[in-house]
Amino acid sequence: MKVLAPALASLATFTLCNANVVAIPRHSSAETYAVDALAAPLAAIKRGLPNSPSGGYSPASVPCPANRPTIRNADSLSANETAWLELRRNATVDPMISWLSRMNISGFDASTYINGIRNNATALPNIGLAVSGGGYRALMNGAGFLAAADNRTSNATNTGQIGGLLQASTYVAGLSGGGWLVGSIYTNNFSSVEDLRDGSKGSDVWHFSNNILEGPDGDGIQLLSTADYWTTLANEVSSKEDAGFNTSITDYWGRALSFQLVNATDGGPAYTFSSIALQENFASGSIPMPFLVSDSRAPYTTIVSLNSTVFEFSPFELGSWDPTTYAFAPLQYIGSNFSAGVVPSDEECIEGFDQAGFVMGTSSTLFNEVLIELNASSVPTVVQNVLNSILSDIGFDNNDIAQYQPNPFYHFNNATNRNANSTELTLVDGGEDGQNIPLYPLIQPIRQVDVIFAVDSSADTDNHWPNGTSLVATYQRSLNATVENGTAFPSIPDQNTFVNLGLNNHPTFFGCNTSNLTGPAPLIVYIPNAPYITQSNVSTYDLEYIDTQRNLIIQNGYEVATLANATLDSQWPTCMACAVLSRSFEKTGTTVPTACQQCFDRYCWNGTVDSSTPGSYEPTFKVGEISGAGNVRVGTLVSVAAVIVAMLLV
Ligand SMILES: *[C@@H]1O[C@H](CO)[C@@H](O)[C@H](O)[C@H]1NC(C)=O
Ligand SMILES: *[C@@H]1O[C@H](CO)[C@@H](O)[C@H](O)[C@H]1NC(C)=O
Ligand SMILES: *[C@@H]1O[C@H](CO)[C@@H](O)[C@H](O)[C@H]1NC(C)=O
Ligand SMILES: *[C@@H]1O[C@H](CO)[C@@H](O)[C@H](O)[C@H]1NC(C)=O
Ligand SMILES: *[C@@H]1O[C@H](CO)[C@@H](O)[C@H](O)[C@H]1NC(C)=O
Ligand SMILES: *[C@@H]1O[C@H](CO)[C@@H](O)[C@H](O)[C@H]1NC(C)=O
Ligand SMILES: *[C@@H]1O[C@H](CO)[C@@H](O)[C@H](O)[C@H]1NC(C)=O
Ligand SMILES: *[C@@H]1O[C@H](CO)[C@@H](O)[C@H](O)[C@H]1NC(C)=O
Ligand SMILES: *[C@@H]1O[C@H](CO)[C@@H](O)[C@H](O)[C@H]1NC(C)=O
Ligand SMILES: *[C@@H]1O[C@H](CO)[C@@H](O)[C@H](O)[C@H]1NC(C)=O
Ligand SMILES: *[C@@H]1O[C@H](CO)[C@@H](O)[C@H](O)[C@H]1NC(C)=O
Ligand SMILES: *[C@@H]1O[C@H](CO)[C@@H](O)[C@H](O)[C@H]1NC(C)=O
């Protein structure tokens, strides 16, 4: 949509003369530009690569490789993933032995057991991690979990800790705010949460006290005034328009997010998601495979339902296992003009469309939700009215989506693909169908995942705590013969039961008893956000956090993951290990160790249902509040409003 770019360029001026309304202009210094200059070559070597052929945000044409890219049916894993899995599954064996041994299952020799099945991919536990959406709350709570699971985190391999689970995992999926977390870790060369949290001189990553609507601050690499910041964003998005690609509000959103998520000048405009596959640690199978999840939304509609087609991004591909689209495109080439699965012989290929920030933005197109939220918020009515009309206009123009045009699946699978006759593919926030935990890539039977640690930071209740809604949605979808296409999912009770039994307040295992399953399905270890040391239920629409509050919420997520360093249950690390081994024990006919049986008695949902309407859910601190979070800065929504109004006024 052409109008937005010039509007944003002019916004720069608007911002300057209304500094007190929108933002405070910031200054720059020669020193920071010097840091920038020094950092550039390092960045090229060390991270997700800035390999867009245009050298910037815009995609550009390249000669097609001799083996021209094609769209494939979803009847198998890609050759790339299959080859990668050979490496990765082997590379998880030693970390798994080390981790299981530390989790210390009484009377069980993890080393002997795993060594006995190390060459048998079916019997060897196959672990997936999934971090839900929910804006910065989800990023931070999810980060606490990943920090706890990461053996590189300080003290995470001490007794009572669970560090090393990440190193033993095959897949890590993220969606929306959880997608920012996963995307930020992977585009920064699999940085640890601690490193991203603590930052480094000259880096702006994870500086959440800088509202993304205002731009970076302080001693960041790209010290721009807010005006320069928006001009930069607008110019980048214009460059994509000028190259002939339709853009949408998601392009600005993704660019703005990138300043906080990608540790490179201007948020790394030339970084692509497919470049993750070229990183040495990924290519060698040394780290898990990341996925981001999005939903497709039919053009000119606002409804995203459970039967919407779900799409996954991996470093290799974009596509869907659903019986509708049922196809995958090579991610590196998704900007190419595919028709009926091939790039016409007279056309060049396009690279750089899968810009990393754009992919993260696609999974988190929150603008629909902002619209809904505004009705209930304390934004002044006059601003609300203007915003509502603007946002519904954008909706009407079909522009609050991420536009994938050309549609890689054009004229492919004509009979079933809902977008087969459309030149554009419109993708939205992966949580909009209610499946806010990105389980989709991990429950595909072809991937044979045995256990999924499902970290839920959803804001389901009035107070922004989860209540199982996301698991209920995935369960419902698995029951619909028209859309499930072979996916099975453990039985999940209703949300009232979650609240009444406290299943949303402490970890619970679903699907322990495989004889109750309708098909092969992983064990789900559900890990809901709950207050341990701070109120981690901040609103999805709070866009600013001081460092103290950020760190406390990350720490809270760490306590959630470890049950307060195993102080709430000294057997919790053992129980996590038992969850990992559960399917494997069954496949190999191994007697379940007594310690594990006790864990399953304690953590497996046993089928009890209590669907009576619960009272208001007001959880109390499981450990005790650590003070220092301060007040969330007010006015975030007002500044969102101001920027959007500004965009439309000029
Ligand atoms: C973490 O695990 C990896 C893979 O097993 C190992 O190479 C590395 O040395 C471990 N790091 C720490 C700090 O334990
Ligand atoms: C480990 O690698 C070998 C050799 O490539 C392969 O045969 C085996 O299947 C792999 N193991 C797993 C668990 O994937
Ligand atoms: C790690 O443990 C040591 C010793 O208990 C403690 O002094 C230190 O503060 C801990 N570090 C972190 C980051 O928790
Ligand atoms: C950011 O990039 C710089 C320059 O490459 C590097 O020195 C620093 O460690 C990075 N910081 C983080 C938090 O990744
Ligand atoms: C199952 O999905 C189909 C196709 O999308 C839809 O028409 C139908 O309403 C769904 N059924 C249920 C029970 O939700
Ligand atoms: C999806 O299901 C809804 C009912 O839940 C139905 O109204 C709609 O037509 C279905 N869409 C498609 C494309 O099947
Ligand atoms: C999944 O959908 C595809 C395409 O519609 C179909 O060919 C395939 O048989 C389905 N698989 C299962 C297990 O239902
Ligand atoms: C496999 O991965 C490589 C490296 O990312 C890429 O060049 C190639 O196009 C991929 N092939 C397919 C079919 O996706
Ligand atoms: C799909 O339909 C279009 C339009 O009718 C046609 O041009 C195209 O060849 C068809 N695709 C396939 C794979 O048959
Ligand atoms: C696309 O167009 C072709 C040819 O007109 C038609 O056969 C097919 O049903 C259409 N597909 C969809 C999903 O509308
Ligand atoms: C659970 O969350 C859903 C989604 O927000 C909400 O509609 C429902 O009322 C909640 N139920 C309970 C018991 O919290
Ligand atoms: C791998 O393990 C499975 C499950 O225990 C077993 O059925 C299969 O025979 C094993 N395969 C090999 C080659 O040992």
PDB file of N, CA, C and O in Angstrom, residues 453-479:
ATOM      1  N   PHE A 453       7.368 -29.537  25.586  1.00  0.00           N
ATOM      2  CA  PHE A 453       7.248 -28.630  26.720  1.00  0.00           C
ATOM      3  C   PHE A 453       6.535 -27.388  26.208  1.00  0.00           C
ATOM      4  O   PHE A 453       7.076 -26.656  25.375  1.00  0.00           O
ATOM      5  N   ALA A 454       5.296 -27.194  26.649  1.00  0.00           N
ATOM      6  CA  ALA A 454       4.431 -26.142  26.111  1.00  0.00           C
ATOM      7  C   ALA A 454       4.321 -25.007  27.117  1.00  0.00           C
ATOM      8  O   ALA A 454       3.622 -25.116  28.128  1.00  0.00           O
ATOM      9  N   VAL A 455       5.052 -23.929  26.854  1.00  0.00           N
ATOM     10  CA  VAL A 455       5.107 -22.798  27.782  1.00  0.00           C
ATOM     11  C   VAL A 455       3.995 -21.826  27.417  1.00  0.00           C
ATOM     12  O   VAL A 455       3.980 -21.275  26.316  1.00  0.00           O
ATOM     13  N   ASP A 456       3.056 -21.628  28.328  1.00  0.00           N
ATOM     14  CA  ASP A 456       1.871 -20.830  28.011  1.00  0.00           C
ATOM     15  C   ASP A 456       1.867 -19.501  28.755  1.00  0.00           C
ATOM     16  O   ASP A 456       1.701 -19.456  29.973  1.00  0.00           O
ATOM     17  N   SER A 457       2.047 -18.423  28.011  1.00  0.00           N
ATOM     18  CA  SER A 457       1.982 -17.073  28.582  1.00  0.00           C
ATOM     19  C   SER A 457       0.754 -16.347  28.061  1.00  0.00           C
ATOM     20  O   SER A 457       0.747 -15.117  27.971  1.00  0.00           O
ATOM     21  N   SER A 458      -0.270 -17.091  27.685  1.00  0.00           N
ATOM     22  CA  SER A 458      -1.474 -16.468  27.138  1.00  0.00           C
ATOM     23  C   SER A 458      -2.157 -15.609  28.191  1.00  0.00           C
ATOM     24  O   SER A 458      -2.050 -15.870  29.389  1.00  0.00           O
ATOM     25  N   ALA A 459      -2.902 -14.616  27.708  1.00  0.00           N
ATOM     26  CA  ALA A 459      -3.727 -13.784  28.601  1.00  0.00           C
ATOM     27  C   ALA A 459      -5.180 -14.204  28.397  1.00  0.00           C
ATOM     28  O   ALA A 459      -5.924 -13.550  27.695  1.00  0.00           O
ATOM     29  N   ASP A 460      -5.554 -15.326  29.009  1.00  0.00           N
ATOM     30  CA  ASP A 460      -6.912 -15.831  28.819  1.00  0.00           C
ATOM     31  C   ASP A 460      -7.897 -15.234  29.830  1.00  0.00           C
ATOM     32  O   ASP A 460      -9.009 -14.861  29.485  1.00  0.00           O
ATOM     33  N   THR A 461      -7.480 -15.169  31.088  1.00  0.00           N
ATOM     34  CA  THR A 461      -8.403 -14.678  32.115  1.00  0.00           C
ATOM     35  C   THR A 461      -8.400 -13.152  32.113  1.00  0.00           C
ATOM     36  O   THR A 461      -7.559 -12.516  31.471  1.00  0.00           O
ATOM     37  N   ASP A 462      -9.322 -12.589  32.888  1.00  0.00           N
ATOM     38  CA  ASP A 462      -9.403 -11.130  32.965  1.00  0.00           C
ATOM     39  C   ASP A 462      -8.085 -10.519  33.421  1.00  0.00           C
ATOM     40  O   ASP A 462      -7.749  -9.406  33.059  1.00  0.00           O
ATOM     41  N   ASN A 463      -7.330 -11.269  34.221  1.00  0.00           N
ATOM     42  CA  ASN A 463      -6.069 -10.740  34.747  1.00  0.00           C
ATOM     43  C   ASN A 463      -4.852 -11.168  33.932  1.00  0.00           C
ATOM     44  O   ASN A 463      -3.724 -11.147  34.443  1.00  0.00           O
ATOM     45  N   HIS A 464      -5.079 -11.587  32.711  1.00  0.00           N
ATOM     46  CA  HIS A 464      -3.966 -11.936  31.803  1.00  0.00           C
ATOM     47  C   HIS A 464      -3.197 -13.171  32.217  1.00  0.00           C
ATOM     48  O   HIS A 464      -1.989 -13.270  31.964  1.00  0.00           O
ATOM     49  N   TRP A 465      -3.853 -14.112  32.872  1.00  0.00           N
ATOM     50  CA  TRP A 465      -3.210 -15.408  33.133  1.00  0.00           C
ATOM     51  C   TRP A 465      -3.772 -16.435  32.145  1.00  0.00           C
ATOM     52  O   TRP A 465      -4.899 -16.281  31.650  1.00  0.00           O
ATOM     53  N   PRO A 466      -3.014 -17.497  31.873  1.00  0.00           N
ATOM     54  CA  PRO A 466      -3.544 -18.548  30.986  1.00  0.00           C
ATOM     55  C   PRO A 466      -4.609 -19.386  31.700  1.00  0.00           C
ATOM     56  O   PRO A 466      -4.605 -19.472  32.931  1.00  0.00           O
ATOM     57  N   ASN A 467      -5.523 -19.977  30.940  1.00  0.00           N
ATOM     58  CA  ASN A 467      -6.487 -20.911  31.536  1.00  0.00           C
ATOM     59  C   ASN A 467      -6.707 -22.145  30.663  1.00  0.00           C
ATOM     60  O   ASN A 467      -7.739 -22.799  30.756  1.00  0.00           O
ATOM     61  N   GLY A 468      -5.738 -22.453  29.814  1.00  0.00           N
ATOM     62  CA  GLY A 468      -5.816 -23.672  29.014  1.00  0.00           C
ATOM     63  C   GLY A 468      -6.496 -23.493  27.664  1.00  0.00           C
ATOM     64  O   GLY A 468      -6.567 -24.450  26.880  1.00  0.00           O
ATOM     65  N   THR A 469      -6.946 -22.270  27.375  1.00  0.00           N
ATOM     66  CA  THR A 469      -7.694 -22.025  26.131  1.00  0.00           C
ATOM     67  C   THR A 469      -6.933 -22.513  24.892  1.00  0.00           C
ATOM     68  O   THR A 469      -7.519 -23.105  23.983  1.00  0.00           O
ATOM     69  N   SER A 470      -5.626 -22.285  24.883  1.00  0.00           N
ATOM     70  CA  SER A 470      -4.842 -22.666  23.704  1.00  0.00           C
ATOM     71  C   SER A 470      -4.819 -24.188  23.515  1.00  0.00           C
ATOM     72  O   SER A 470      -4.968 -24.691  22.396  1.00  0.00           O
ATOM     73  N   LEU A 471      -4.645 -24.938  24.608  1.00  0.00           N
ATOM     74  CA  LEU A 471      -4.646 -26.404  24.490  1.00  0.00           C
ATOM     75  C   LEU A 471      -6.021 -26.908  24.066  1.00  0.00           C
ATOM     76  O   LEU A 471      -6.130 -27.845  23.263  1.00  0.00           O
ATOM     77  N   VAL A 472      -7.072 -26.269  24.596  1.00  0.00           N
ATOM     78  CA  VAL A 472      -8.428 -26.655  24.214  1.00  0.00           C
ATOM     79  C   VAL A 472      -8.597 -26.473  22.698  1.00  0.00           C
ATOM     80  O   VAL A 472      -9.141 -27.340  22.008  1.00  0.00           O
ATOM     81  N   ALA A 473      -8.094 -25.354  22.184  1.00  0.00           N
ATOM     82  CA  ALA A 473      -8.236 -25.075  20.750  1.00  0.00           C
ATOM     83  C   ALA A 473      -7.522 -26.133  19.915  1.00  0.00           C
ATOM     84  O   ALA A 473      -8.075 -26.662  18.940  1.00  0.00           O
ATOM     85  N   THR A 474      -6.300 -26.469  20.288  1.00  0.00           N
ATOM     86  CA  THR A 474      -5.551 -27.464  19.514  1.00  0.00           C
ATOM     87  C   THR A 474      -6.228 -28.830  19.603  1.00  0.00           C
ATOM     88  O   THR A 474      -6.291 -29.577  18.618  1.00  0.00           O
ATOM     89  N   TYR A 475      -6.763 -29.129  20.785  1.00  0.00           N
ATOM     90  CA  TYR A 475      -7.501 -30.391  20.937  1.00  0.00           C
ATOM     91  C   TYR A 475      -8.738 -30.396  20.030  1.00  0.00           C
ATOM     92  O   TYR A 475      -8.973 -31.365  19.291  1.00  0.00           O
ATOM     93  N   GLN A 476      -9.503 -29.308  20.056  1.00  0.00           N
ATOM     94  CA  GLN A 476     -10.703 -29.212  19.205  1.00  0.00           C
ATOM     95  C   GLN A 476     -10.351 -29.410  17.732  1.00  0.00           C
ATOM     96  O   GLN A 476     -11.019 -30.112  16.996  1.00  0.00           O
ATOM     97  N   ARG A 477      -9.278 -28.751  17.334  1.00  0.00           N
ATOM     98  CA  ARG A 477      -8.883 -28.848  15.926  1.00  0.00           C
ATOM     99  C   ARG A 477      -8.529 -30.290  15.570  1.00  0.00           C
ATOM    100  O   ARG A 477      -8.825 -30.760  14.474  1.00  0.00           O
ATOM    101  N   SER A 478      -7.921 -30.994  16.517  1.00  0.00           N
ATOM    102  CA  SER A 478      -7.520 -32.377  16.228  1.00  0.00           C
ATOM    103  C   SER A 478      -8.728 -33.308  16.106  1.00  0.00           C
ATOM    104  O   SER A 478      -8.602 -34.436  15.636  1.00  0.00           O
ATOM    105  N   LEU A 479      -9.898 -32.828  16.564  1.00  0.00           N
ATOM    106  CA  LEU A 479     -11.094 -33.662  16.487  1.00  0.00           C
ATOM    107  C   LEU A 479     -11.860 -33.436  15.189  1.00  0.00           C
ATOM    108  O   LEU A 479     -12.794 -34.175  14.882  1.00  0.00           O
TER     109      LEU A 479
END
